[in-house]
Each structure stands twice: as structure tokens, then as C-alpha cells.
PDB file of C-alpha atoms in Angstrom:
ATOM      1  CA  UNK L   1      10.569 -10.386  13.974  1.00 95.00           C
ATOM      2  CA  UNK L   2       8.549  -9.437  10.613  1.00 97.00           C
ATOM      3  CA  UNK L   3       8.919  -6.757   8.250  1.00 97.00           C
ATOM      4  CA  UNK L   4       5.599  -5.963   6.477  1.00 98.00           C
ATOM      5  CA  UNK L   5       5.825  -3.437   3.709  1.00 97.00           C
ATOM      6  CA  UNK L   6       2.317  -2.445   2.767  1.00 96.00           C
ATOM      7  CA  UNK L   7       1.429  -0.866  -0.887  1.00 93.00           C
ATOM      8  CA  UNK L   8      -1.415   1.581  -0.589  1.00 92.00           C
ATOM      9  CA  UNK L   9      -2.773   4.225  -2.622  1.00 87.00           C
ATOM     10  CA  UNK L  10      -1.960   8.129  -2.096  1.00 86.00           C
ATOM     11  CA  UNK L  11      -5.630   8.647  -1.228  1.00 85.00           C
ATOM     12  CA  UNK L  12      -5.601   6.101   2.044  1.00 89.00           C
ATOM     13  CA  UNK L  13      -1.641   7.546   3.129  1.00 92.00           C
ATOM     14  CA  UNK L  14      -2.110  10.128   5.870  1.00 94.00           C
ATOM     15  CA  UNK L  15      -5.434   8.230   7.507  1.00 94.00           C
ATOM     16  CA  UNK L  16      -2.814   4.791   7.878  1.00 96.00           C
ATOM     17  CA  UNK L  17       0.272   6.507   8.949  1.00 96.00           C
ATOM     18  CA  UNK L  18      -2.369   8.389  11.383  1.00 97.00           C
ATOM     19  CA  UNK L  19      -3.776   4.570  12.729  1.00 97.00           C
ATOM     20  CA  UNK L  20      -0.012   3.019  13.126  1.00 97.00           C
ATOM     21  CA  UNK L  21       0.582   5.449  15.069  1.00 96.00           C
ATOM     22  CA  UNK L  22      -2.180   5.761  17.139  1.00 97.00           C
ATOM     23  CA  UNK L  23      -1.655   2.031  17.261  1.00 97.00           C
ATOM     24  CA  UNK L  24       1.997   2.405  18.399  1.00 97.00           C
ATOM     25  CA  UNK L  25       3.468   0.614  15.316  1.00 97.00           C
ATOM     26  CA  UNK L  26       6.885   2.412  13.897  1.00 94.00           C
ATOM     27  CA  UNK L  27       6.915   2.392   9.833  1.00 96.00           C
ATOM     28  CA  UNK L  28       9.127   4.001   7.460  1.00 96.00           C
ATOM     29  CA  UNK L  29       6.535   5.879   4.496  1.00 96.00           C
ATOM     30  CA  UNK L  30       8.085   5.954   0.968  1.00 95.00           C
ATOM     31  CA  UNK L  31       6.981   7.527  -2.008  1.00 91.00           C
ATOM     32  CA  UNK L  32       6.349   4.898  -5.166  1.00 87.00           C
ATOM     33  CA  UNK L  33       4.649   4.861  -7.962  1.00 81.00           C
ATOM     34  CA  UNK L  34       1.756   2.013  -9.149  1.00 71.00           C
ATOM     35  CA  UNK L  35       2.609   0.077 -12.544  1.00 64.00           C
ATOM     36  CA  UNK L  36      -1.078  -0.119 -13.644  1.00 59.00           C
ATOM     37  CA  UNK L  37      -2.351   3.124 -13.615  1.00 56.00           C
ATOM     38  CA  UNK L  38       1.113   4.869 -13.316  1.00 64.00           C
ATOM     39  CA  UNK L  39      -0.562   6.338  -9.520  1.00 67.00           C
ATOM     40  CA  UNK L  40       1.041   7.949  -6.564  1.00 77.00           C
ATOM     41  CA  UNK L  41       1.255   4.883  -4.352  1.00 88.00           C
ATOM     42  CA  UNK L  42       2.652   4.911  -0.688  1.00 93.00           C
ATOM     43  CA  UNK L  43       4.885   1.977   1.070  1.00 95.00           C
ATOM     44  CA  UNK L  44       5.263   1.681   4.267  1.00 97.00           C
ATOM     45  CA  UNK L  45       8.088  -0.635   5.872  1.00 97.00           C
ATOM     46  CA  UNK L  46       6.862  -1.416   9.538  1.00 97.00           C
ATOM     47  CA  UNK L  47       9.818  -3.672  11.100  1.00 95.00           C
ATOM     48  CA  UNK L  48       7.712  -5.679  14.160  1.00 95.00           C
ATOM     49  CA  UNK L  49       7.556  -8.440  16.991  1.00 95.00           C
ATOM     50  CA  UNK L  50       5.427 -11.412  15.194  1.00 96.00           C
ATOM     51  CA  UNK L  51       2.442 -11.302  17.443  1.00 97.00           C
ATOM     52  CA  UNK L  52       1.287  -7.904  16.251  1.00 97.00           C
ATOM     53  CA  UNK L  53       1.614  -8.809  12.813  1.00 98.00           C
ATOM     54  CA  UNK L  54      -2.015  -9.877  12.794  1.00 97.00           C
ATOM     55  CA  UNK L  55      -3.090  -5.997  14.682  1.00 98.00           C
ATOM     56  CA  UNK L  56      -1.320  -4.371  12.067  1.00 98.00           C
ATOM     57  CA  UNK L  57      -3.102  -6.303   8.763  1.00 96.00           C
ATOM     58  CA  UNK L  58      -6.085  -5.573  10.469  1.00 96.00           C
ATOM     59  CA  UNK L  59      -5.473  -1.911  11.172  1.00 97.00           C
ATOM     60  CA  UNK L  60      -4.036  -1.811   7.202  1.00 96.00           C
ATOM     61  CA  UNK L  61      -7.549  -3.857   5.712  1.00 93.00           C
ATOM     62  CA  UNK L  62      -9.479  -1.363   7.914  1.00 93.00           C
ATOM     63  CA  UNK L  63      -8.394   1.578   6.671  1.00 93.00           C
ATOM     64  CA  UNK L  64      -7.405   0.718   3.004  1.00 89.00           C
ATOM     65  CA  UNK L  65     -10.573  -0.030   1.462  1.00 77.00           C
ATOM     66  CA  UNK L  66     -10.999  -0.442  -2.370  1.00 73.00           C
ATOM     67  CA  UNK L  67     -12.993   1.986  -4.365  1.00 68.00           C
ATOM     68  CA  UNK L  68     -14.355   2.407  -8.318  1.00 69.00           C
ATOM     69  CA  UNK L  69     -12.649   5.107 -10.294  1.00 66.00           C
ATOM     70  CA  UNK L  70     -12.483   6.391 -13.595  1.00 66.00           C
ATOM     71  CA  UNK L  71      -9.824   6.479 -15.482  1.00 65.00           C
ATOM     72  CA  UNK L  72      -8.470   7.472 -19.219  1.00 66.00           C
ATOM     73  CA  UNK L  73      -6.335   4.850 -20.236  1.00 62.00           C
ATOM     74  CA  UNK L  74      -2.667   6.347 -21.411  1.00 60.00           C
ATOM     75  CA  UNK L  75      -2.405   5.889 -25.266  1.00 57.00           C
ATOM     76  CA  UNK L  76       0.042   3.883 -26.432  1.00 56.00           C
ATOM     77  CA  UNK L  77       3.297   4.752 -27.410  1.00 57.00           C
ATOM     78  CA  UNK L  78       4.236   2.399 -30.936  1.00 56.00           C
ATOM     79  CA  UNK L  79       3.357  -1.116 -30.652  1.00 55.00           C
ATOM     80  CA  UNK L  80       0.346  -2.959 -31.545  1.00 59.00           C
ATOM     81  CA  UNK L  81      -2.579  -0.499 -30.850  1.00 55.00           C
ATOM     82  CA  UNK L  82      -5.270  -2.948 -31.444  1.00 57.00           C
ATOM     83  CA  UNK L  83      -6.365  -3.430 -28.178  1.00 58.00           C
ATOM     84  CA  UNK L  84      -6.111   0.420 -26.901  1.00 56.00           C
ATOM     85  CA  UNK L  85      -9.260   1.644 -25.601  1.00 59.00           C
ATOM     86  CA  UNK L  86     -10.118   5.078 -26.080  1.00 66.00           C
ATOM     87  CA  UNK L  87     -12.888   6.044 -23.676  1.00 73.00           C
ATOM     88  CA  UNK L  88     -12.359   6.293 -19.842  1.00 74.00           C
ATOM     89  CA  UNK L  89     -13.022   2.775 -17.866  1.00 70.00           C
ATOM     90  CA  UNK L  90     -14.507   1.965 -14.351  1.00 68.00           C
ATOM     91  CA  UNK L  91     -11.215   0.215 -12.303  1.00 66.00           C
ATOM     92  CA  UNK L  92     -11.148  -0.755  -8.795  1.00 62.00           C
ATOM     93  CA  UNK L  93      -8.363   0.998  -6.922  1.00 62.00           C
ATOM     94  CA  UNK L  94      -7.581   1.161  -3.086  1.00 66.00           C
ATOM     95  CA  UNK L  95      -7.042  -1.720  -0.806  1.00 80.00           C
ATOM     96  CA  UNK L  96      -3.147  -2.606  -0.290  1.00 90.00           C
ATOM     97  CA  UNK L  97      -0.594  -5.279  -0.992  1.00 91.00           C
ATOM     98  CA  UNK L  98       1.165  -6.546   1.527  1.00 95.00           C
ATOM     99  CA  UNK L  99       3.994  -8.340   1.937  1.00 97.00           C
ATOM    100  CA  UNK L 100       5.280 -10.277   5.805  1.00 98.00           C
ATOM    101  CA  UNK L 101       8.853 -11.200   5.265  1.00 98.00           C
ATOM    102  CA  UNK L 102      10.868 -12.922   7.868  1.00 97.00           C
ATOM    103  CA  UNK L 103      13.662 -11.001   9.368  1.00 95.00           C
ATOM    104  CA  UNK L 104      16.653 -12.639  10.530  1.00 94.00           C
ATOM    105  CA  UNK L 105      18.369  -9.860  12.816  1.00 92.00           C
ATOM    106  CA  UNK L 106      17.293  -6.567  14.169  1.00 86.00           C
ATOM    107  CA  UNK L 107      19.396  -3.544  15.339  1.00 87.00           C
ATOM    108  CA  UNK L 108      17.804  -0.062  16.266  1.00 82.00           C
ATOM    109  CA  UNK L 109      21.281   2.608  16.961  1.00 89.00           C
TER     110      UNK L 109
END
């Protein structure tokens, strides 16, 4: 058994949970929040047997794809403000990070 929990942004949410289940895989969807640009994120937790783990990256690459947005960078609160930029900047943003941890025991009640 593996437990993948899968980072993706708000924008790519509702089309993935759509595609794991169409694809018959159970997750768990959590509400986070990104550290770089302080963004919605979502995380699913998707608890699985280990020979779908490679179906369910490639359903997650599929249908998380990384975009170019602008953004205005947050100004800074105190500190050092030498390196603050003050103009909106092109970022990539999409995709997902995922993580396949092993999983010892699991119980379903």
C-alpha cells in the first residue's frame, strides 16, 4: 500500500477530483494554502494498492499542467526591503507536488 498526497493549485481541483474518480481512485481533498504566492492550493490524500500508483501520477501530470501568471508581489512587512520588487512578475504556477509514502497498515471501518 501507498499513500500519495498530491499538492495542486485551486484552478486544476474540481477537473482532478473529477478524473480520480472517473478513474475509481478514493482521495480525501483538503483545503491548504501555497507558501510562495500565499494561493488556494488543494491536497489530496489517495490511500492505494502499489500497482496503480503509476495510473494515478499519470492521471495527476495529465491534468495538472503548469501555466504563466501574473502576480503583484506582497510588500514586505519590516525587514530588509532591498530586494522587494514593486511591479507585477511573470511566475509559473500549476503542475503538483507529490509525495508516495509507504504505508505500513491499512484499515477501512
Amino acid at each position: 500500500m501507498k499513500m500519495v498526497i498530491a499538492i495542486v493549485q485551486d484552478h486544476d481541483s474540481q477537473r482532478l477530483s473529477d478524473r480520480l474518480t472517473k478513474n475509481n481512485f478514493r482521495s480525501t481533498k483538503l483545503a491548504s494554502t501555497g507558501g510562495f504566492l500565499r494561493a488556494g492550493n488543494t491536497t489530496f490524500l489517495c490511500g492505494l494498492e502499489d500497482a496503480r500508483v503509476d495510473e494515478l501520477l499519470k492521471v495527476i501530470d495529465e491534468t495538472c499542467g503548469n501555466r504563466e501568471q501574473t502576480v503583484a508581489p506582497v510588500t514586505p512587512m519590516g525587514g530588509n526591503a532591498d530586494s522587494y520588487i514593486p511591479y507585477p512578475v511573470e511566475v509559473e504556477v500549476g503542475g503538483a507536488t507529490v509525495f508516495v509514502l509507504p504505508i505500513e497498515q491499512f484499515e477501512r471501518f
